[in-house]
Amino acid sequence: MKILHTSDWHVGKVLKGQSRAEEHKQVLAGVIEIARRERPDLVVIAGDLYDTAAPTPEATRLVTRALTALRRTGADVVAIGGNHDNGPALDALRPWAEAAGITLRGGVREDPAEHVIDGTTADGERWRLAALPFLSQRYAVRAVEMYELTAAETTQTYADHLGRILARLTEGFDEPDRVHLVTAHLTVVGAATGGGERDAHTIMGYAVPASVFPGTAHYVALGHLHRAQRVQGPCPIRYSGAPLAVDFGEQENVPAVTLVEVTATTAARIREEPVTAATALRTVRGTLAQLAEITPPEGWLRVYVREQPRAGLREEVQQLLPRALEIRIDPELVPAPGTGTRVAQRSGRSPRQLFADYLDSRGHVDEGVRELFDELLEEVDH
């Protein structure tokens, strides 16, 4: 069978005030075109279909149309909820999805059998997929109790809970004439972040060892980390990465989907297929004079300005580089904490004095900013 594995679409993403809606249309059109060309038997979307738990109607239309188009290629389609998704809201779409032949699993259900999906390809290859949406630490405890595995002790870690849940969902993975698959939205120890993930859900408290996946799995399709990569483990484990760089921290990533060919008796053959439709994210550095001389690269820009902070600097950079979405003082010019002028104790000092101390500590010498602060403070006081 052939599998197309994608994840972390983040539809609805706004980058520094810039909508990515048109880019997402092109990116998902590219994913659909790959599916039409490759004719996979199964498409797996491993979470974070949306960038926010309250997607706009436009974002919802784009996702549902993309899922429908993927289904129309003839593939079975399975999508799970990620940490950015609203699991109950995705589950509310299940009647529509089931009518369209699409399998949605937004959150963990009381019956573990709902997370075990069986299918057969047109060529007769049988497959089983254990589909685990993102689980918060609190809900992981509840899921363990719900499945009546063992008492969920407070001393047990998130990895302990996820390991026992996955063991429950993959109990039938010893059947020899079937392809066994897992999809989940989580962080595996040792994997590299892509640069734009939500930090609270990638810290070590949320990381699980690769050993939570069974050695009998033919392929594990993961979402959550935005860099396409293989993870060392007891079976083939892979993040497909995001098909669109969602932040400047991901500008070096290569957006792609993963294609997998596997049978019940042969190892998975894995390859990446690039998705190139999104606007590139680039970083440029220099003084105002240097920035005025460069030929701006194609794409959305992050600019590190090698100038001391002052009023109006952002506007001057924006005039030079209209596609600059993020403008910062070059970090090399910003004093490290404790290396600038010592900030005096707050007690007994006026707002003007405190603000002046802050500017001194940051190397900010523009008197116009101090005068503007005085004017605003005067307005507030009166």
GROMACS .gro file of C-alpha atoms in nm:
model
  382
    1MET     CA    1   0.000   0.000   0.000
    2LYS     CA    2   0.102   0.363  -0.046
    3ILE     CA    3   0.054   0.624   0.227
    4LEU     CA    4   0.073   1.004   0.203
    5HIS     CA    5   0.164   1.146   0.544
    6THR     CA    6   0.122   1.517   0.616
    7SER     CA    7   0.065   1.727   0.926
    8ASP     CA    8   0.075   2.072   1.085
    9TRP     CA    9  -0.114   2.263   0.819
   10HIS     CA   10  -0.191   2.548   1.064
   11VAL     CA   11  -0.462   2.690   0.839
   12GLY     CA   12  -0.561   3.036   0.961
   13LYS     CA   13  -0.205   3.131   1.053
   14VAL     CA   14  -0.136   3.505   1.070
   15LEU     CA   15   0.234   3.599   1.064
   16LYS     CA   16   0.304   3.935   1.231
   17GLY     CA   17  -0.034   4.061   1.109
   18GLN     CA   18   0.001   3.913   0.758
   19SER     CA   19  -0.266   3.662   0.658
   20ARG     CA   20  -0.134   3.340   0.506
   21ALA     CA   21  -0.474   3.239   0.363
   22GLU     CA   22  -0.375   3.266  -0.003
   23GLU     CA   23  -0.052   3.078   0.063
   24HIS     CA   24  -0.243   2.804   0.241
   25LYS     CA   25  -0.475   2.765  -0.058
   26GLN     CA   26  -0.174   2.717  -0.284
   27VAL     CA   27   0.005   2.485  -0.040
   28LEU     CA   28  -0.295   2.257   0.009
   29ALA     CA   29  -0.356   2.260  -0.366
   30GLY     CA   30   0.002   2.135  -0.397
   31VAL     CA   31  -0.060   1.856  -0.145
   32ILE     CA   32  -0.376   1.756  -0.334
   33GLU     CA   33  -0.186   1.755  -0.663
   34ILE     CA   34   0.076   1.522  -0.514
   35ALA     CA   35  -0.205   1.291  -0.401
   36ARG     CA   36  -0.360   1.294  -0.748
   37ARG     CA   37  -0.025   1.211  -0.905
   38GLU     CA   38   0.089   0.949  -0.652
   39ARG     CA   39  -0.251   0.783  -0.596
   40PRO     CA   40  -0.197   0.682  -0.229
   41ASP     CA   41  -0.428   0.428  -0.070
   42LEU     CA   42  -0.430   0.624   0.257
   43VAL     CA   43  -0.376   0.990   0.346
   44VAL     CA   44  -0.289   1.062   0.712
   45ILE     CA   45  -0.303   1.418   0.851
   46ALA     CA   46  -0.130   1.396   1.189
   47GLY     CA   47  -0.281   1.696   1.365
   48ASP     CA   48  -0.285   2.077   1.373
   49LEU     CA   49  -0.512   2.123   1.077
   50TYR     CA   50  -0.581   2.471   1.216
   51ASP     CA   51  -0.359   2.730   1.380
   52THR     CA   52  -0.617   2.819   1.643
   53ALA     CA   53  -0.889   2.646   1.844
   54ALA     CA   54  -1.139   2.901   1.706
   55PRO     CA   55  -1.081   2.893   1.328
   56THR     CA   56  -1.252   3.142   1.102
   57PRO     CA   57  -1.523   3.028   0.858
   58GLU     CA   58  -1.270   3.081   0.578
   59ALA     CA   59  -1.018   2.850   0.747
   60THR     CA   60  -1.287   2.587   0.809
   61ARG     CA   61  -1.395   2.596   0.444
   62LEU     CA   62  -1.036   2.557   0.328
   63VAL     CA   63  -0.971   2.256   0.552
   64THR     CA   64  -1.297   2.077   0.473
   65ARG     CA   65  -1.252   2.133   0.100
   66ALA     CA   66  -0.894   2.004   0.116
   67LEU     CA   67  -1.003   1.690   0.302
   68THR     CA   68  -1.281   1.637   0.050
   69ALA     CA   69  -1.043   1.681  -0.244
   70LEU     CA   70  -0.797   1.432  -0.092
   71ARG     CA   71  -1.078   1.182  -0.050
   72ARG     CA   72  -1.180   1.230  -0.414
   73THR     CA   73  -0.839   1.106  -0.525
   74GLY     CA   74  -0.963   0.763  -0.416
   75ALA     CA   75  -0.761   0.749  -0.094
   76ASP     CA   76  -0.892   0.674   0.252
   77VAL     CA   77  -0.838   0.990   0.460
   78VAL     CA   78  -0.770   0.997   0.835
   79ALA     CA   79  -0.711   1.321   1.028
   80ILE     CA   80  -0.646   1.366   1.400
   81GLY     CA   81  -0.656   1.671   1.625
   82GLY     CA   82  -0.336   1.847   1.734
   83ASN     CA   83  -0.260   2.080   2.021
   84HIS     CA   84  -0.367   2.384   1.816
   85ASP     CA   85  -0.698   2.222   1.718
   86ASN     CA   86  -1.023   2.223   1.910
   87GLY     CA   87  -1.077   1.848   1.953
   88PRO     CA   88  -1.451   1.864   2.038
   89ALA     CA   89  -1.511   2.100   1.743
   90LEU     CA   90  -1.338   1.857   1.506
   91ASP     CA   91  -1.544   1.571   1.649
   92ALA     CA   92  -1.857   1.778   1.585
   93LEU     CA   93  -1.771   1.752   1.213
   94ARG     CA   94  -1.765   1.372   1.225
   95PRO     CA   95  -2.116   1.325   1.076
   96TRP     CA   96  -2.012   1.534   0.776
   97ALA     CA   97  -1.677   1.356   0.756
   98GLU     CA   98  -1.827   1.009   0.774
   99ALA     CA   99  -2.077   1.096   0.500
  100ALA     CA  100  -1.782   1.208   0.287
  101GLY     CA  101  -1.582   0.893   0.363
  102ILE     CA  102  -1.332   1.080   0.585
  103THR     CA  103  -1.224   0.965   0.932
  104LEU     CA  104  -1.184   1.245   1.190
  105ARG     CA  105  -1.061   1.193   1.544
  106GLY     CA  106  -1.045   1.526   1.722
  107GLY     CA  107  -1.010   1.405   2.079
  108VAL     CA  108  -0.981   1.083   2.276
  109ARG     CA  109  -1.312   0.896   2.300
  110GLU     CA  110  -1.435   0.672   2.580
  111ASP     CA  111  -1.425   0.361   2.360
  112PRO     CA  112  -1.063   0.286   2.260
  113ALA     CA  113  -1.193   0.089   1.961
  114GLU     CA  114  -1.290   0.423   1.802
  115HIS     CA  115  -0.920   0.498   1.767
  116VAL     CA  116  -0.842   0.176   1.582
  117ILE     CA  117  -0.928   0.211   1.214
  118ASP     CA  118  -0.927  -0.083   0.974
  119GLY     CA  119  -0.916  -0.075   0.597
  120THR     CA  120  -0.827  -0.265   0.282
  121THR     CA  121  -0.661  -0.123  -0.027
  122ALA     CA  122  -0.798  -0.171  -0.378
  123ASP     CA  123  -0.529  -0.438  -0.424
  124GLY     CA  124  -0.643  -0.626  -0.115
  125GLU     CA  125  -0.374  -0.518   0.133
  126ARG     CA  126  -0.528  -0.507   0.481
  127TRP     CA  127  -0.423  -0.231   0.720
  128ARG     CA  128  -0.493  -0.114   1.072
  129LEU     CA  129  -0.424   0.238   1.201
  130ALA     CA  130  -0.410   0.338   1.569
  131ALA     CA  131  -0.500   0.710   1.570
  132LEU     CA  132  -0.416   0.911   1.883
  133PRO     CA  133  -0.499   1.284   1.885
  134PHE     CA  134  -0.303   1.526   2.102
  135LEU     CA  135  -0.347   1.468   2.475
  136SER     CA  136  -0.282   1.732   2.739
  137GLN     CA  137  -0.113   1.612   3.057
  138ARG     CA  138  -0.438   1.641   3.251
  139TYR     CA  139  -0.644   1.453   2.994
  140ALA     CA  140  -0.381   1.180   2.960
  141VAL     CA  141  -0.458   1.078   3.318
  142ARG     CA  142  -0.830   1.075   3.247
  143ALA     CA  143  -0.781   0.868   2.930
  144VAL     CA  144  -0.585   0.605   3.123
  145GLU     CA  145  -0.863   0.583   3.383
  146MET     CA  146  -1.127   0.572   3.108
  147TYR     CA  147  -0.960   0.274   2.945
  148GLU     CA  148  -0.931   0.101   3.285
  149LEU     CA  149  -0.567   0.016   3.234
  150THR     CA  150  -0.430   0.073   3.586
  151ALA     CA  151  -0.475   0.331   3.856
  152ALA     CA  152  -0.340   0.664   3.730
  153GLU     CA  153  -0.100   0.769   4.005
  154THR     CA  154   0.004   1.131   4.030
  155THR     CA  155   0.370   1.027   4.035
  156GLN     CA  156   0.347   0.875   3.689
  157THR     CA  157   0.467   1.089   3.402
  158TYR     CA  158   0.296   1.197   3.083
  159ALA     CA  159   0.519   0.950   2.894
  160ASP     CA  160   0.401   0.667   3.123
  161HIS     CA  161   0.037   0.746   3.048
  162LEU     CA  162   0.089   0.778   2.672
  163GLY     CA  163   0.288   0.456   2.662
  164ARG     CA  164   0.006   0.262   2.828
  165ILE     CA  165  -0.259   0.419   2.606
  166LEU     CA  166  -0.064   0.335   2.289
  167ALA     CA  167  -0.006  -0.019   2.415
  168ARG     CA  168  -0.383  -0.053   2.452
  169LEU     CA  169  -0.452   0.081   2.103
  170THR     CA  170  -0.191  -0.143   1.937
  171GLU     CA  171  -0.278  -0.469   2.111
  172GLY     CA  172  -0.376  -0.630   1.780
  173PHE     CA  173  -0.052  -0.543   1.599
  174ASP     CA  174   0.076  -0.900   1.601
  175GLU     CA  175  -0.137  -1.021   1.309
  176PRO     CA  176   0.111  -1.124   1.035
  177ASP     CA  177  -0.087  -1.048   0.717
  178ARG     CA  178  -0.177  -0.685   0.787
  179VAL     CA  179   0.003  -0.349   0.769
  180HIS     CA  180   0.013  -0.191   1.116
  181LEU     CA  181   0.024   0.188   1.140
  182VAL     CA  182   0.019   0.452   1.413
  183THR     CA  183  -0.050   0.823   1.392
  184ALA     CA  184  -0.013   1.061   1.684
  185HIS     CA  185   0.050   1.427   1.762
  186LEU     CA  186   0.332   1.446   2.016
  187THR     CA  187   0.700   1.512   2.085
  188VAL     CA  188   0.947   1.224   2.078
  189VAL     CA  189   1.269   1.249   2.281
  190GLY     CA  190   1.563   1.326   2.054
  191ALA     CA  191   1.361   1.480   1.770
  192ALA     CA  192   1.445   1.835   1.656
  193THR     CA  193   1.190   2.113   1.679
  194GLY     CA  194   1.117   2.306   1.364
  195GLY     CA  195   1.134   2.653   1.520
  196GLY     CA  196   0.769   2.760   1.530
  197GLU     CA  197   0.598   2.512   1.762
  198ARG     CA  198   0.413   2.610   2.077
  199ASP     CA  199   0.680   2.586   2.347
  200ALA     CA  200   0.447   2.476   2.626
  201HIS     CA  201   0.370   2.156   2.437
  202THR     CA  202   0.725   2.067   2.326
  203ILE     CA  203   0.908   2.093   2.660
  204MET     CA  204   1.050   1.778   2.810
  205GLY     CA  205   0.742   1.722   3.029
  206TYR     CA  206   0.554   1.649   2.706
  207ALA     CA  207   0.827   1.441   2.540
  208VAL     CA  208   0.792   1.064   2.518
  209PRO     CA  209   1.056   0.804   2.430
  210ALA     CA  210   1.036   0.627   2.095
  211SER     CA  211   0.993   0.304   2.288
  212VAL     CA  212   0.622   0.385   2.338
  213PHE     CA  213   0.570   0.263   1.981
  214PRO     CA  214   0.555  -0.112   1.918
  215GLY     CA  215   0.823  -0.287   1.715
  216THR     CA  216   0.543  -0.454   1.518
  217ALA     CA  217   0.433  -0.123   1.364
  218HIS     CA  218   0.524  -0.089   0.997
  219TYR     CA  219   0.516   0.294   1.012
  220VAL     CA  220   0.445   0.568   1.268
  221ALA     CA  221   0.315   0.896   1.119
  222LEU     CA  222   0.375   1.182   1.361
  223GLY     CA  223   0.274   1.545   1.376
  224HIS     CA  224   0.365   1.833   1.608
  225LEU     CA  225   0.728   1.906   1.518
  226HIS     CA  226   0.751   2.110   1.201
  227ARG     CA  227   1.081   1.978   1.065
  228ALA     CA  228   1.061   1.669   0.845
  229GLN     CA  229   1.275   1.401   1.007
  230ARG     CA  230   1.318   1.038   1.092
  231VAL     CA  231   1.325   0.934   1.458
  232GLN     CA  232   1.529   0.640   1.579
  233GLY     CA  233   1.310   0.375   1.739
  234PRO     CA  234   1.185   0.017   1.734
  235CYS     CA  235   1.002   0.074   1.402
  236PRO     CA  236   1.000   0.338   1.124
  237ILE     CA  237   0.898   0.665   1.294
  238ARG     CA  238   0.874   0.994   1.109
  239TYR     CA  239   0.757   1.352   1.128
  240SER     CA  240   0.636   1.472   0.789
  241GLY     CA  241   0.702   1.833   0.887
  242ALA     CA  242   0.479   2.126   0.800
  243PRO     CA  243   0.406   2.201   0.432
  244LEU     CA  244   0.438   2.574   0.511
  245ALA     CA  245   0.691   2.748   0.737
  246VAL     CA  246   0.471   2.908   1.001
  247ASP     CA  247   0.733   3.141   1.153
  248PHE     CA  248   1.079   3.280   1.082
  249GLY     CA  249   1.232   3.017   1.309
  250GLU     CA  250   1.139   2.765   1.038
  251GLN     CA  251   1.292   2.943   0.741
  252GLU     CA  252   1.558   2.674   0.689
  253ASN     CA  253   1.305   2.387   0.690
  254VAL     CA  254   1.213   2.222   0.361
  255PRO     CA  255   0.829   2.202   0.346
  256ALA     CA  256   0.725   1.856   0.229
  257VAL     CA  257   0.493   1.561   0.263
  258THR     CA  258   0.610   1.205   0.320
  259LEU     CA  259   0.526   0.914   0.090
  260VAL     CA  260   0.547   0.559   0.223
  261GLU     CA  261   0.522   0.229   0.035
  262VAL     CA  262   0.485  -0.082   0.249
  263THR     CA  263   0.329  -0.427   0.262
  264ALA     CA  264   0.258  -0.663   0.550
  265THR     CA  265   0.577  -0.855   0.470
  266THR     CA  266   0.816  -0.582   0.348
  267ALA     CA  267   0.978  -0.285   0.520
  268ALA     CA  268   0.851   0.067   0.456
  269ARG     CA  269   1.016   0.262   0.175
  270ILE     CA  270   1.002   0.630   0.262
  271ARG     CA  271   1.063   0.942   0.056
  272GLU     CA  272   0.989   1.314   0.082
  273GLU     CA  273   0.798   1.514  -0.176
  274PRO     CA  274   0.863   1.891  -0.149
  275VAL     CA  275   0.576   2.139  -0.133
  276THR     CA  276   0.704   2.468  -0.275
  277ALA     CA  277   0.397   2.691  -0.307
  278ALA     CA  278   0.436   2.901   0.009
  279THR     CA  279   0.614   3.235   0.017
  280ALA     CA  280   0.967   3.193   0.153
  281LEU     CA  281   1.068   3.344   0.487
  282ARG     CA  282   1.404   3.524   0.489
  283THR     CA  283   1.622   3.714   0.736
  284VAL     CA  284   1.839   4.014   0.643
  285ARG     CA  285   2.078   4.218   0.861
  286GLY     CA  286   2.251   4.550   0.832
  287THR     CA  287   2.264   4.919   0.907
  288LEU     CA  288   2.011   5.145   0.736
  289ALA     CA  289   2.276   5.231   0.479
  290GLN     CA  290   2.346   4.865   0.411
  291LEU     CA  291   1.977   4.777   0.392
  292ALA     CA  292   1.926   5.057   0.138
  293GLU     CA  293   2.188   4.897  -0.089
  294ILE     CA  294   2.073   4.534  -0.085
  295THR     CA  295   1.847   4.369  -0.337
  296PRO     CA  296   1.570   4.232  -0.112
  297PRO     CA  297   1.530   3.854  -0.138
  298GLU     CA  298   1.196   3.714  -0.245
  299GLY     CA  299   0.960   3.640   0.041
  300TRP     CA  300   0.848   3.776   0.376
  301LEU     CA  301   1.134   3.936   0.564
  302ARG     CA  302   1.265   3.949   0.919
  303VAL     CA  303   1.507   4.240   0.952
  304TYR     CA  304   1.777   4.271   1.216
  305VAL     CA  305   1.880   4.638   1.215
  306ARG     CA  306   2.232   4.720   1.322
  307GLU     CA  307   2.139   5.060   1.468
  308GLN     CA  308   2.076   5.188   1.817
  309PRO     CA  309   1.703   5.201   1.902
  310ARG     CA  310   1.528   5.529   1.830
  311ALA     CA  311   1.186   5.663   1.742
  312GLY     CA  312   1.091   5.618   1.377
  313LEU     CA  313   1.350   5.348   1.302
  314ARG     CA  314   1.085   5.086   1.225
  315GLU     CA  315   0.915   5.316   0.976
  316GLU     CA  316   1.244   5.391   0.798
  317VAL     CA  317   1.316   5.019   0.760
  318GLN     CA  318   0.961   4.957   0.638
  319GLN     CA  319   1.007   5.219   0.367
  320LEU     CA  320   1.324   5.048   0.248
  321LEU     CA  321   1.183   4.694   0.273
  322PRO     CA  322   0.803   4.694   0.235
  323ARG     CA  323   0.782   4.314   0.279
  324ALA     CA  324   0.944   4.327   0.622
  325LEU     CA  325   0.701   4.172   0.870
  326GLU     CA  326   0.934   4.162   1.170
  327ILE     CA  327   1.186   4.436   1.248
  328ARG     CA  328   1.422   4.408   1.544
  329ILE     CA  329   1.743   4.558   1.670
  330ASP     CA  330   2.018   4.309   1.591
  331PRO     CA  331   2.055   4.087   1.900
  332GLU     CA  332   2.432   4.142   1.886
  333LEU     CA  333   2.373   4.511   1.969
  334VAL     CA  334   2.135   4.448   2.260
  335PRO     CA  335   2.319   4.442   2.595
  336ALA     CA  336   2.294   4.114   2.780
  337PRO     CA  337   2.100   4.128   3.106
  338GLY     CA  338   2.318   4.278   3.377
  339THR     CA  339   2.578   4.424   3.137
  340GLY     CA  340   2.417   4.764   3.082
  341THR     CA  341   2.357   5.047   3.323
  342ARG     CA  342   2.237   4.906   3.652
  343VAL     CA  343   1.862   4.957   3.692
  344ALA     CA  344   1.800   5.132   4.022
  345GLN     CA  345   1.559   5.001   4.280
  346ARG     CA  346   1.198   5.090   4.206
  347SER     CA  347   1.107   5.206   4.552
  348GLY     CA  348   1.055   5.582   4.569
  349ARG     CA  349   1.130   5.647   4.204
  350SER     CA  350   0.896   5.822   3.960
  351PRO     CA  351   0.769   5.662   3.635
  352ARG     CA  352   0.995   5.901   3.440
  353GLN     CA  353   1.301   5.790   3.634
  354LEU     CA  354   1.214   5.423   3.598
  355PHE     CA  355   1.157   5.457   3.223
  356ALA     CA  356   1.486   5.645   3.186
  357ASP     CA  357   1.665   5.369   3.376
  358TYR     CA  358   1.510   5.109   3.145
  359LEU     CA  359   1.621   5.298   2.832
  360ASP     CA  360   1.974   5.332   2.971
  361SER     CA  361   1.988   4.958   3.044
  362ARG     CA  362   1.895   4.883   2.682
  363GLY     CA  363   2.139   5.129   2.529
  364HIS     CA  364   1.855   5.349   2.399
  365VAL     CA  365   1.980   5.708   2.368
  366ASP     CA  366   1.706   5.878   2.165
  367GLU     CA  367   1.582   6.180   2.364
  368GLY     CA  368   1.268   6.191   2.149
  369VAL     CA  369   1.143   5.868   2.308
  370ARG     CA  370   1.185   6.013   2.657
  371GLU     CA  371   1.001   6.328   2.557
  372LEU     CA  372   0.717   6.127   2.405
  373PHE     CA  373   0.689   5.921   2.727
  374ASP     CA  374   0.670   6.247   2.927
  375GLU     CA  375   0.389   6.375   2.700
  376LEU     CA  376   0.189   6.051   2.732
  377LEU     CA  377   0.239   6.044   3.108
  378GLU     CA  378   0.121   6.402   3.128
  379GLU     CA  379  -0.197   6.311   2.937
  380VAL     CA  380  -0.266   6.015   3.165
  381ASP     CA  381  -0.211   6.220   3.481
  382HIS     CA  382  -0.456   6.484   3.365
   0.00000   0.00000   0.00000
